[in-house]
Rosetta silent file (secondary structure, phi, psi, omega in degrees, C-alpha in Angstrom):
SEQUENCE: MIRDSAYAKKVVVHSRGDDLATLARAIEQSVEQWLRDGVSYVGVVGPHASALEDVIDWTCIELSLRDGREPGGDDGYDLLSAFHQPDECLDDAIELARLIGSQPDAPICIVEI
SCORE:     score description
SCORE:     0.000 S_00000001
   1 L     0.000  126.410   98.898    0.394   -0.079   -0.148 S_00000001
   2 L    43.615   87.591 -157.259    1.180    3.506   -1.231 S_00000001
   3 L  -137.810  145.007 -175.715    0.419    6.588    0.760 S_00000001
   4 L  -112.525  -12.051  148.491    0.865   10.402    0.491 S_00000001
   5 L  -117.858 -168.749 -168.571    0.638   11.036    3.893 S_00000001
   6 L  -106.098 -179.224 -163.123    1.224    9.120    7.291 S_00000001
   7 L  -111.465  150.416  148.067   -1.622    7.712    9.299 S_00000001
   8 L   -24.920  165.709  136.895   -3.032    9.315   12.389 S_00000001
   9 L   -44.347  -22.374 -157.932   -1.392    8.288   15.626 S_00000001
  10 E  -146.810  113.028  179.759   -4.586    6.244   16.339 S_00000001
  11 E  -112.044  128.462  167.515   -6.602    4.201   13.789 S_00000001
  12 E   -88.779  137.485  152.193  -10.291    2.630   14.480 S_00000001
  13 E   -79.597  146.172  141.119  -11.017   -0.609   11.488 S_00000001
  14 L  -127.430   92.591 -166.120  -14.252   -0.410   10.566 S_00000001
  15 L   -54.509  134.062 -166.746  -15.035   -3.935    9.355 S_00000001
  16 L  -122.938  -50.393 -160.635  -17.667   -4.019    6.898 S_00000001
  17 L   -71.654  151.137  175.549  -17.020   -7.497    4.697 S_00000001
  18 L   -83.440  -49.323 -115.106  -18.225  -10.896    5.770 S_00000001
  19 L  -130.697  115.276 -155.466  -15.224  -13.042    4.115 S_00000001
  20 H   -69.042  -54.174  162.823  -12.228  -13.151    7.039 S_00000001
  21 H   -19.911  -63.674 -152.903   -9.513  -14.134    4.403 S_00000001
  22 H   -81.311  -90.412  158.348  -10.189  -10.976    2.531 S_00000001
  23 H    10.827  -93.698  163.452  -10.572   -8.856    5.794 S_00000001
  24 H   -20.785  -66.602  164.335   -7.352  -10.398    7.141 S_00000001
  25 H   -48.183  -72.143  171.977   -5.277   -9.750    4.074 S_00000001
  26 H   -19.500  -44.396 -155.882   -6.506   -6.010    4.024 S_00000001
  27 H   -97.628   20.907 -176.260   -5.415   -5.650    7.785 S_00000001
  28 H  -104.032  -47.893  171.043   -1.464   -7.670    6.921 S_00000001
  29 H   -95.003   15.674  176.199   -1.222   -5.111    4.623 S_00000001
  30 L  -107.731  -30.480 -160.603   -1.641   -1.883    6.360 S_00000001
  31 H   -66.994  -33.968 -151.716    0.285   -2.604   10.003 S_00000001
  32 H   -50.194  -56.042 -141.252    4.176   -2.287    7.993 S_00000001
  33 H   -69.710  -25.607 -158.900    2.741    1.177    7.148 S_00000001
  34 H   -78.689  -75.965  174.376    0.818    2.284   10.377 S_00000001
  35 L   -47.890 -178.401 -153.393    4.354    0.862   12.015 S_00000001
  36 L    42.319  -40.196  173.467    6.310    2.942    9.841 S_00000001
  37 L  -100.868   28.396  146.396    3.756    6.283   10.396 S_00000001
  38 L    55.084   11.477  169.572    4.523    5.981   14.359 S_00000001
  39 L   -51.759   60.246  -66.429    0.861    4.400   14.501 S_00000001
  40 L  -129.719  -44.751  172.822    0.558    4.129   18.419 S_00000001
  41 E  -115.161  104.333 -166.135   -3.299    2.431   18.526 S_00000001
  42 E  -128.567  100.865  169.898   -5.411    0.353   16.313 S_00000001
  43 E   -73.468  131.690 -159.468   -8.843   -0.301   17.130 S_00000001
  44 E  -146.883  126.372 -168.891  -11.076   -3.036   15.224 S_00000001
  45 E  -139.709  126.373  160.753  -14.776   -2.830   15.058 S_00000001
  46 L   150.811 -149.492 -157.776  -17.656   -4.678   13.198 S_00000001
  47 L   -77.980   86.310  160.880  -17.811   -8.654   11.842 S_00000001
  48 L   124.789    6.937 -154.813  -14.515  -10.569   12.321 S_00000001
  49 H   -66.020  -50.535 -173.450  -13.298   -7.714   15.068 S_00000001
  50 H   -61.208  -51.250 -146.297  -11.623  -10.169   17.415 S_00000001
  51 H   -69.598  -55.722  174.449  -10.109  -12.514   15.030 S_00000001
  52 H   -34.560  -32.657  174.336   -8.341   -8.992   13.043 S_00000001
  53 H   -95.488   -4.813  164.944   -6.523   -7.841   15.982 S_00000001
  54 H   -46.978  -59.219 -148.116   -5.202  -11.245   16.434 S_00000001
  55 H   -71.355  -16.847 -167.611   -4.099  -10.811   12.624 S_00000001
  56 H  -119.835   25.021 -160.583   -2.803   -7.564   13.561 S_00000001
  57 H  -101.560  -69.914  169.377   -1.014   -8.725   16.788 S_00000001
  58 L   -51.838  -52.762 -176.993    0.777  -12.110   14.675 S_00000001
  59 H   -40.762  -68.500  178.610    1.919   -9.493   11.835 S_00000001
  60 H   -50.661  -22.613  133.425    3.846   -7.831   14.524 S_00000001
  61 H   -71.345   -8.219  171.704    5.514  -10.399   15.551 S_00000001
  62 H   -91.047  -43.719   88.199    5.903  -11.855   12.391 S_00000001
  63 H    30.576  -75.830  152.430    7.879   -8.237   11.171 S_00000001
  64 H    -3.678  -82.891  170.013    9.602   -8.762   14.128 S_00000001
  65 H   -63.578  -42.455 -157.082   11.261  -12.141   13.331 S_00000001
  66 H   -46.126  -45.720 -163.919   11.803  -11.179    9.635 S_00000001
  67 H   -79.367  -28.636  148.918   13.745   -7.870   10.772 S_00000001
  68 L   112.083   26.790 -176.181   15.662   -9.625   13.225 S_00000001
  69 L   -88.513  155.673  176.929   13.501   -7.904   16.467 S_00000001
  70 L   -92.337   99.689  141.011   12.624   -9.577   19.828 S_00000001
  71 L   -20.675  111.867 -159.555    8.893   -9.990   19.597 S_00000001
  72 L   107.637  -33.709 -118.932    7.940   -8.269   22.952 S_00000001
  73 L  -122.578 -146.094 -159.458   10.956   -7.233   24.023 S_00000001
  74 L  -110.107  -14.883  152.023   11.634   -4.135   23.736 S_00000001
  75 L   -72.986  -34.989 -165.107   13.083   -3.655   19.575 S_00000001
  76 L   -23.055  142.431  132.500    9.646   -5.599   19.181 S_00000001
  77 L   -65.018  127.860  162.436    7.352   -4.215   16.605 S_00000001
  78 L  -155.564  148.899  126.800    4.298   -3.501   18.505 S_00000001
  79 L  -141.703 -145.614 -155.982    1.078   -2.266   18.748 S_00000001
  80 E  -100.521  167.716  172.789   -1.602   -1.241   21.721 S_00000001
  81 E   151.642  149.282 -171.999   -4.765   -2.803   19.909 S_00000001
  82 E  -162.193  153.440  179.115   -8.239   -3.819   20.614 S_00000001
  83 E  -102.315  124.761  163.523  -11.513   -5.288   19.728 S_00000001
  84 E  -104.944  151.987 -159.161  -15.095   -4.734   19.831 S_00000001
  85 L   -43.243  145.756 -178.375  -17.668   -6.403   21.026 S_00000001
  86 L   -53.676  -65.869 -148.954  -20.615   -7.020   17.507 S_00000001
  87 L   -77.029   32.083  174.906  -23.134   -5.141   19.818 S_00000001
  88 L  -113.197  121.900 -158.354  -20.417   -2.395   19.853 S_00000001
  89 L   -87.559  176.500  179.754  -20.852    0.356   17.124 S_00000001
  90 L   -90.804   -3.369  140.931  -18.073    2.588   15.011 S_00000001
  91 L   -62.604  -83.300 -178.108  -18.875    5.396   17.815 S_00000001
  92 L   -32.873  -18.481  169.863  -17.615    3.482   20.603 S_00000001
  93 H   -88.563   -9.515  157.891  -14.399    2.058   19.214 S_00000001
  94 H     7.081 -103.213 -178.239  -14.402    6.172   18.446 S_00000001
  95 H   -64.543  -20.052  170.885  -14.313    6.977   21.660 S_00000001
  96 H   -72.165  -71.602    5.342  -12.423    4.447   23.318 S_00000001
  97 L   160.810  -43.076 -162.145   -9.820    5.056   20.925 S_00000001
  98 L   -63.379  -74.418 -159.474  -10.257    8.935   21.653 S_00000001
  99 L   -86.349    8.975  169.381   -9.392    8.196   25.787 S_00000001
 100 L  -108.941  162.553 -153.175   -6.879    5.569   25.432 S_00000001
 101 L   106.347  150.161  169.122   -3.131    7.743   25.441 S_00000001
 102 L   -82.773  -20.560  167.571   -1.657   10.066   26.675 S_00000001
 103 L  -121.736  115.583 -176.043   -3.348   12.571   24.003 S_00000001
 104 L   -73.493   -7.985 -158.980   -7.113   12.075   24.146 S_00000001
 105 L  -104.067   42.200 -172.552   -7.108   15.222   21.465 S_00000001
 106 L   -89.475  126.786  144.500   -4.785   13.213   18.820 S_00000001
 107 L    -2.936  128.435  130.370   -6.412   12.216   14.929 S_00000001
 108 L  -120.206  143.065  175.008   -8.136    9.563   14.763 S_00000001
 109 E  -100.206  173.737  147.036   -8.157    8.016   11.598 S_00000001
 110 E   -93.036  150.641  177.201  -10.686    5.620   10.322 S_00000001
 111 E  -137.284  123.913 -179.026   -9.864    2.918    7.804 S_00000001
 112 L   -90.813  172.045  152.167  -13.786    0.819    6.715 S_00000001
 113 L  -146.291    0.000    0.000  -12.319   -2.631    4.797 S_00000001
């Protein structure tokens, strides 16, 4: 994925599809860019939110290993992530993203997949 500008420091992924494999590929393709852009938090809401959060975590581990870093260690790649229950909506995910971290007014990027 090539972007002209960096992601905001907080990202909320709004999953709208039902095909987990397609959604997972979209997440995998985004994680490395999020790490490069200094994203500190990724929340996931919508279908398969829990599984997609796992994809974020595993992708960080795989990228750490690829680059000779210790997963979960001081030099490993890491994104704080959370998933939202099926009864939660995009507004709930945005509110949590706003509250996470030391910068409640930091911009939040909404990514629909």
